PDB file of C-alpha atoms in Angstrom:
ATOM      1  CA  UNK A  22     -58.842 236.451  93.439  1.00 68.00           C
ATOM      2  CA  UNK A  23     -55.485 235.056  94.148  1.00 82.00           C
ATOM      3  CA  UNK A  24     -55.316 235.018  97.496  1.00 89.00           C
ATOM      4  CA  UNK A  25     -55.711 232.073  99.295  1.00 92.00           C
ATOM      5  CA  UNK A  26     -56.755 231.595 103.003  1.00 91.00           C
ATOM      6  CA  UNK A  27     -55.366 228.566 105.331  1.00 90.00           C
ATOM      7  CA  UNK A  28     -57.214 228.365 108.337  1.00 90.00           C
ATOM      8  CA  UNK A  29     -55.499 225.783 111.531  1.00 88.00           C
ATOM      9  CA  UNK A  30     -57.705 224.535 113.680  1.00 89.00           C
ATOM     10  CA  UNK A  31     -56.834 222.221 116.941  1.00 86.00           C
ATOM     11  CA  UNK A  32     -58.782 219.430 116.332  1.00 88.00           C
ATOM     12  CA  UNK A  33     -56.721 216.784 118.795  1.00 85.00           C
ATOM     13  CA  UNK A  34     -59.095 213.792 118.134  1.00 87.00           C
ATOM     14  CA  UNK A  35     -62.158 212.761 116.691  1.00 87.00           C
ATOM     15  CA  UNK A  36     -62.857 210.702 120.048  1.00 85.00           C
ATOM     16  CA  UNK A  37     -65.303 213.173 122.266  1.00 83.00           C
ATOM     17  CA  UNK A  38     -64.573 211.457 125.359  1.00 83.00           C
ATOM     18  CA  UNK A  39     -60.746 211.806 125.174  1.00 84.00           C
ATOM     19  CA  UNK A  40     -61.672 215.623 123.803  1.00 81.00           C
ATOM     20  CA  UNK A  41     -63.490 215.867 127.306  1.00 82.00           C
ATOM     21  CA  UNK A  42     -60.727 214.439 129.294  1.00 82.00           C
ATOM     22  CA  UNK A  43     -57.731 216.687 127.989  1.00 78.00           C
ATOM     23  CA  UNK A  44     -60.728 219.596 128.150  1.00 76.00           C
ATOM     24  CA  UNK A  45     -61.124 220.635 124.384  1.00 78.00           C
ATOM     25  CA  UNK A  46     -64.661 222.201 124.825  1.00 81.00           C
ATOM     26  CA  UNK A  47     -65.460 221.018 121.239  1.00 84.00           C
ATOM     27  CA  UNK A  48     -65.434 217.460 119.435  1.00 86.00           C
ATOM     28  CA  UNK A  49     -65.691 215.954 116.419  1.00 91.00           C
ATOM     29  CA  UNK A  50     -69.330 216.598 115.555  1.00 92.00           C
ATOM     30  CA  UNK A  51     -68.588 220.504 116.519  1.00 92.00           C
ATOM     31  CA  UNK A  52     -65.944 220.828 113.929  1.00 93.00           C
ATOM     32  CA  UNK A  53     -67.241 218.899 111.138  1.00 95.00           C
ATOM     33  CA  UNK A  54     -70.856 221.408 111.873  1.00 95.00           C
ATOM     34  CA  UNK A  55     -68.727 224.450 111.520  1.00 94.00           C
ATOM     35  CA  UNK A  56     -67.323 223.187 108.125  1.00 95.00           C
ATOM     36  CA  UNK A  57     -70.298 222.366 106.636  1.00 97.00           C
ATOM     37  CA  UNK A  58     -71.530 225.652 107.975  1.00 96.00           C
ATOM     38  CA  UNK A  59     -68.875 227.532 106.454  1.00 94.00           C
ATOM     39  CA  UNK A  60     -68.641 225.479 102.813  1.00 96.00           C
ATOM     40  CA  UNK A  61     -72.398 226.226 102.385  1.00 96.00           C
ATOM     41  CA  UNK A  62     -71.658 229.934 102.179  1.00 95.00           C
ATOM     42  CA  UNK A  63     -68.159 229.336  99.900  1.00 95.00           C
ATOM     43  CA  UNK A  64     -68.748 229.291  96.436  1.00 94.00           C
ATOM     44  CA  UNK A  65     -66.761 226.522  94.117  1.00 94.00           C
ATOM     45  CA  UNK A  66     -64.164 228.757  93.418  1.00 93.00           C
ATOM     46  CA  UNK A  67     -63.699 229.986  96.650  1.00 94.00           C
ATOM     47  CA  UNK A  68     -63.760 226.458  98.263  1.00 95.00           C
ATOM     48  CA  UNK A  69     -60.423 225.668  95.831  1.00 93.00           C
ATOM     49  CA  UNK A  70     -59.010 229.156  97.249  1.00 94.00           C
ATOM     50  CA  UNK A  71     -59.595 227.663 101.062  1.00 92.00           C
ATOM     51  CA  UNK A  72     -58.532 224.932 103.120  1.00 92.00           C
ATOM     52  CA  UNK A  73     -58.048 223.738 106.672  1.00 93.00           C
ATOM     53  CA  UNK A  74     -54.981 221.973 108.686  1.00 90.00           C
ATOM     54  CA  UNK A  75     -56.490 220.123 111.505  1.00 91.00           C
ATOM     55  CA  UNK A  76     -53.977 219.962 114.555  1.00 88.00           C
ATOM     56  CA  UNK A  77     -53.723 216.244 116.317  1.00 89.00           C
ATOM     57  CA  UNK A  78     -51.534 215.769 119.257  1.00 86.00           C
ATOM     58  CA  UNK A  79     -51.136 212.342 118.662  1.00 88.00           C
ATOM     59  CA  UNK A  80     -50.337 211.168 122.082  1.00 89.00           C
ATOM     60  CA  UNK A  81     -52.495 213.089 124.792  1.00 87.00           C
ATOM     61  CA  UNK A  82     -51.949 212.068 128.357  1.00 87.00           C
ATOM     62  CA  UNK A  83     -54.394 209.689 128.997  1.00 88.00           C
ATOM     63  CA  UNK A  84     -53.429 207.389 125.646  1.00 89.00           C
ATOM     64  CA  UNK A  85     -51.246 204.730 124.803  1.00 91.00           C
ATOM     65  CA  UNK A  86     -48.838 204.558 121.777  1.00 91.00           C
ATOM     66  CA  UNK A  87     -51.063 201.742 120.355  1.00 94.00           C
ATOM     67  CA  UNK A  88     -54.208 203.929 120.923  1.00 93.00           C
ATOM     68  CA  UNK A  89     -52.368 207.092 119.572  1.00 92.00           C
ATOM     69  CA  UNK A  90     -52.098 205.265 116.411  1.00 94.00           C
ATOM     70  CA  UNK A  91     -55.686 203.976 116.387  1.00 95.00           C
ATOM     71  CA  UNK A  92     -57.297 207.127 116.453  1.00 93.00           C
ATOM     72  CA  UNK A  93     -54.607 208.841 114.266  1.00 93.00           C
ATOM     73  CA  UNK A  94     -55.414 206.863 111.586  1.00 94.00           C
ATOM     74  CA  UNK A  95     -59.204 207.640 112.605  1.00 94.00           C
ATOM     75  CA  UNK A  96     -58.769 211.145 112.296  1.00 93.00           C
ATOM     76  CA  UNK A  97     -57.232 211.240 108.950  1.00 94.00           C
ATOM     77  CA  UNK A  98     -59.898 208.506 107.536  1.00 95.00           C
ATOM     78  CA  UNK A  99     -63.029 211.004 108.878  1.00 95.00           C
ATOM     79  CA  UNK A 100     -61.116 214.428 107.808  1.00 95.00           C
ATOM     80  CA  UNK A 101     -60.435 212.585 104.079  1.00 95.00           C
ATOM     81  CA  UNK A 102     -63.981 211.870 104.059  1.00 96.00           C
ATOM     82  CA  UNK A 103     -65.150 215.075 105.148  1.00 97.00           C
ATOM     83  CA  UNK A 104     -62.952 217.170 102.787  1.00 96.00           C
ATOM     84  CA  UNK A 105     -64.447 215.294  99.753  1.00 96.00           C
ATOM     85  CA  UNK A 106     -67.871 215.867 101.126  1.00 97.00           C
ATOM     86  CA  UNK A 107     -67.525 219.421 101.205  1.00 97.00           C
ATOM     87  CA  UNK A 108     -64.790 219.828  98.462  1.00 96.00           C
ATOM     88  CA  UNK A 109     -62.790 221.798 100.821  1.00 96.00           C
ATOM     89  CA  UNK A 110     -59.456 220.630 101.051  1.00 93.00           C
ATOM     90  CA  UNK A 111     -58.366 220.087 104.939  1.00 93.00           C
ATOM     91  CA  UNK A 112     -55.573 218.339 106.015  1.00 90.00           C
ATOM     92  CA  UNK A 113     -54.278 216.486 109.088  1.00 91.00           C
ATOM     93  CA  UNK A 114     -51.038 217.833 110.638  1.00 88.00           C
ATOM     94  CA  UNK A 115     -49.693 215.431 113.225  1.00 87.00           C
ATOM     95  CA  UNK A 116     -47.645 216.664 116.584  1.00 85.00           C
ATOM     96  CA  UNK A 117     -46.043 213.352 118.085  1.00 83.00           C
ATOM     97  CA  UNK A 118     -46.426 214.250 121.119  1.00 76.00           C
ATOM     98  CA  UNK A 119     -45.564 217.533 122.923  1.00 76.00           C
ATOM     99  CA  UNK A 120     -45.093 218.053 126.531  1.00 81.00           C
ATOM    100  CA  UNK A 121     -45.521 222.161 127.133  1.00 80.00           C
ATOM    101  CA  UNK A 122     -45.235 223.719 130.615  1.00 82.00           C
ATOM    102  CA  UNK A 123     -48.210 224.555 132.196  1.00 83.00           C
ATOM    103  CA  UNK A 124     -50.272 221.285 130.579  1.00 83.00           C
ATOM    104  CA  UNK A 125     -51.466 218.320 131.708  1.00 85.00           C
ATOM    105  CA  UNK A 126     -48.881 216.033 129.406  1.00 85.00           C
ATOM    106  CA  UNK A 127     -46.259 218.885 131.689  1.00 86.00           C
ATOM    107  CA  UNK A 128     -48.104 217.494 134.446  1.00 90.00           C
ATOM    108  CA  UNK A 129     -48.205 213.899 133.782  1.00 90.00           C
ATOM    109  CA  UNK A 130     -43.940 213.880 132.565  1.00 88.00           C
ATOM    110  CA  UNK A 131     -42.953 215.019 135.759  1.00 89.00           C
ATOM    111  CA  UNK A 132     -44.747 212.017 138.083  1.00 91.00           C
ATOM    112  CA  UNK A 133     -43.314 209.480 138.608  1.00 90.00           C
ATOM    113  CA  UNK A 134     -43.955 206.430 140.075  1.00 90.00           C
ATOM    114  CA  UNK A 135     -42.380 204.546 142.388  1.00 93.00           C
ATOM    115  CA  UNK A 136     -40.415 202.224 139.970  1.00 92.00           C
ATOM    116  CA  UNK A 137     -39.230 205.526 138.397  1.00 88.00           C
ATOM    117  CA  UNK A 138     -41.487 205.371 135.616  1.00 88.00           C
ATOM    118  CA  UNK A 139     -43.185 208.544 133.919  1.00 88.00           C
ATOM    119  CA  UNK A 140     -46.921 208.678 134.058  1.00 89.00           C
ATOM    120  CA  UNK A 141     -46.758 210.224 130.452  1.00 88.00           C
ATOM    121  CA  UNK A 142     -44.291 209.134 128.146  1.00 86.00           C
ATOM    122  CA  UNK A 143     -43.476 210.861 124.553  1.00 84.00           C
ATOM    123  CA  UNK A 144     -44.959 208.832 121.741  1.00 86.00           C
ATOM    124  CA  UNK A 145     -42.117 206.294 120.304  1.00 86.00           C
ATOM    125  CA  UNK A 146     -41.110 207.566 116.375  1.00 83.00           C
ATOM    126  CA  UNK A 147     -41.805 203.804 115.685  1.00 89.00           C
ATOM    127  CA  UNK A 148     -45.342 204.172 116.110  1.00 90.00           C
ATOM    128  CA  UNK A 149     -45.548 207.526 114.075  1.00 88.00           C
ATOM    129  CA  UNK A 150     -43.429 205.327 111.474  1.00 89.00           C
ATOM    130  CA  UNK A 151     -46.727 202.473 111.895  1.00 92.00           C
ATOM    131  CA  UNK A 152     -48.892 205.427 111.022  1.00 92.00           C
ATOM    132  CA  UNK A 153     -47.224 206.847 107.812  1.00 90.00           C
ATOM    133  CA  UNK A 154     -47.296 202.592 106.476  1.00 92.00           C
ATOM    134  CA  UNK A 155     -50.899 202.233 107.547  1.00 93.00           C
ATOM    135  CA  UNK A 156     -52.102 205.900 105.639  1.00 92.00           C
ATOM    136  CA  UNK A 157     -49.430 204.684 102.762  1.00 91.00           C
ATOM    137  CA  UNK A 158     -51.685 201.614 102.370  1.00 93.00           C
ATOM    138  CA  UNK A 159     -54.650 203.366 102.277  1.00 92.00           C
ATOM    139  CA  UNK A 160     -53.426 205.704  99.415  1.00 91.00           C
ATOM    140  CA  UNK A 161     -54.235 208.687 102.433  1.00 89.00           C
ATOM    141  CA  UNK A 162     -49.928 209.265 103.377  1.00 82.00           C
ATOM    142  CA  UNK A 163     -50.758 212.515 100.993  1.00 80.00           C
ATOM    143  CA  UNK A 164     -53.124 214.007 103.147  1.00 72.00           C
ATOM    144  CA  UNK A 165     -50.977 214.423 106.498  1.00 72.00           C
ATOM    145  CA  UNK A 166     -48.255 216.019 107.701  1.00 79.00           C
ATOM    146  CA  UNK A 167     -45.876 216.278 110.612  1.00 75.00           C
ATOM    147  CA  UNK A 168     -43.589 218.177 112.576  1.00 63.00           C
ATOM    148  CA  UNK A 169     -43.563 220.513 115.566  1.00 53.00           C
ATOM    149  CA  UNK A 170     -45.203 223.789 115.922  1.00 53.00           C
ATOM    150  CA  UNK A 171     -43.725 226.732 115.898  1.00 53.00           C
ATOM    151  CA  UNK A 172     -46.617 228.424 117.719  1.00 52.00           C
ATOM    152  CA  UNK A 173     -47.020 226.617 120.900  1.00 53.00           C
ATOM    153  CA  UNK A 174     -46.125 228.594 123.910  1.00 56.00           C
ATOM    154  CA  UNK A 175     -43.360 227.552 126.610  1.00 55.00           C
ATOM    155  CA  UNK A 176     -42.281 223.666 124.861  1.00 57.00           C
ATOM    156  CA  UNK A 177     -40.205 221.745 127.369  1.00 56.00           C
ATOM    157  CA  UNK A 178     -39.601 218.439 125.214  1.00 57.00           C
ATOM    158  CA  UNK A 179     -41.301 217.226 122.316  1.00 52.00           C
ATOM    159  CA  UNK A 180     -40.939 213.482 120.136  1.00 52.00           C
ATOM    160  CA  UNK A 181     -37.966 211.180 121.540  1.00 48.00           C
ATOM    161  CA  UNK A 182     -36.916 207.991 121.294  1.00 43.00           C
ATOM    162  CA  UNK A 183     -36.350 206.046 124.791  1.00 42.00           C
ATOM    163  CA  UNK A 184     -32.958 204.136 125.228  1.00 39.00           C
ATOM    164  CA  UNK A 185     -32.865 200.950 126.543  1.00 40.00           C
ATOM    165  CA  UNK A 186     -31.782 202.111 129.765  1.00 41.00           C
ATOM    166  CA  UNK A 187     -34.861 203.768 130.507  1.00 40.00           C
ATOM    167  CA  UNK A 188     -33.146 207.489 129.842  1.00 44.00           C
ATOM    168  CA  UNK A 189     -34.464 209.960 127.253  1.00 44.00           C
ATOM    169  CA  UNK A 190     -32.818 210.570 124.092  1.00 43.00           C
ATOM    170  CA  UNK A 191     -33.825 214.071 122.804  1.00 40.00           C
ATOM    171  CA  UNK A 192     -32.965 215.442 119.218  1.00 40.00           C
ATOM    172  CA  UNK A 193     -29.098 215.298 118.989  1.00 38.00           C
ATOM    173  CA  UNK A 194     -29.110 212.992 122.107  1.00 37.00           C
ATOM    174  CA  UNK A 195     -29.036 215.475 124.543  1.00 37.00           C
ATOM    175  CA  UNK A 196     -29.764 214.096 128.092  1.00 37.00           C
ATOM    176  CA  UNK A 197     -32.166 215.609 130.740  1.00 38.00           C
TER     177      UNK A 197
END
């Protein structure tokens, strides 16, 4: 009776079409049918001993910064609603951005185009400041969290902030 159960689930976005592009064979309407699957079968005292931390890569390969904020905010306005819906409590952990080998954000740092531009650049930490005002406003800045993953196989680089010289300052600014 005192054990509690935290389930983490990559949810990415709540936007199916960017779901199919970056090839998450499930969207929005998929996870919030397995909830309401599951909280059917969980009685009230076992709904307060579960809960849910839905995964969002803010900045997949194929979005802007701008558009990474948009449907951040999205996610954690339809998960809020949700979670009171089924009195589950699931949260929304944020991942900046994350470039791992072997993916298409891997795929997408490395070209380059001809002015020596990156087809995928990391999300700016001014835009994941934008997000935590916007949530803060809407009384929702308790319901998220952020940070890197510890479980994510093979990370090359993850959230940096571009100098004005068009190089890459990593954590500690460390230089490629």
């Amino acid at each position: 009776p005192n054990q509690k159960l935290k389930i983490y689930i990559g949810l990415e976005t709540t936007d199916d079409f960017v779901a199919s592009i970056v090839r998450k064979h499930y969207g929005w309407m998929d996870f919030e049918n397995a909830l309401r699957s599951l909280a059917v079968e969980l009685s009230p005292e076992e709904k307060k001993r579960f809960s849910i931390s839905a995964y969002n890569i803010m900045k997949q390969w194929c979005t802007t910064d701008r558009e990474a904020l948009e449907e951040s905010g999205r996610v954690v306005e339809k998960v809020t609603v949700l979670s009171r819906e089924l009195g589950i409590n699931i949260e929304v952990k944020h991942e900046p951005t994350i470039v791992s080998r072997g993916t298409d954000q891997h795929f997408f740092f490395h070209q380059v185009d001809e002015r020596g531009e990156r087809q995928y650049k990391n999300l700016s930490y001014f835009t994941v400041a934008e997000l935590v005002a916007r949530l803060a406003e809407k009384g929702l800045a308790g319901r998220v969290a952020f940070g890197q993953r510890d479980d994510i196989d093979d990370i090359e680089t993850n959230a940096m902030v571009a100098r004005p010289d068009n190089r890459v300052c990593k954590p500690f600014c460390v230089n490629e």
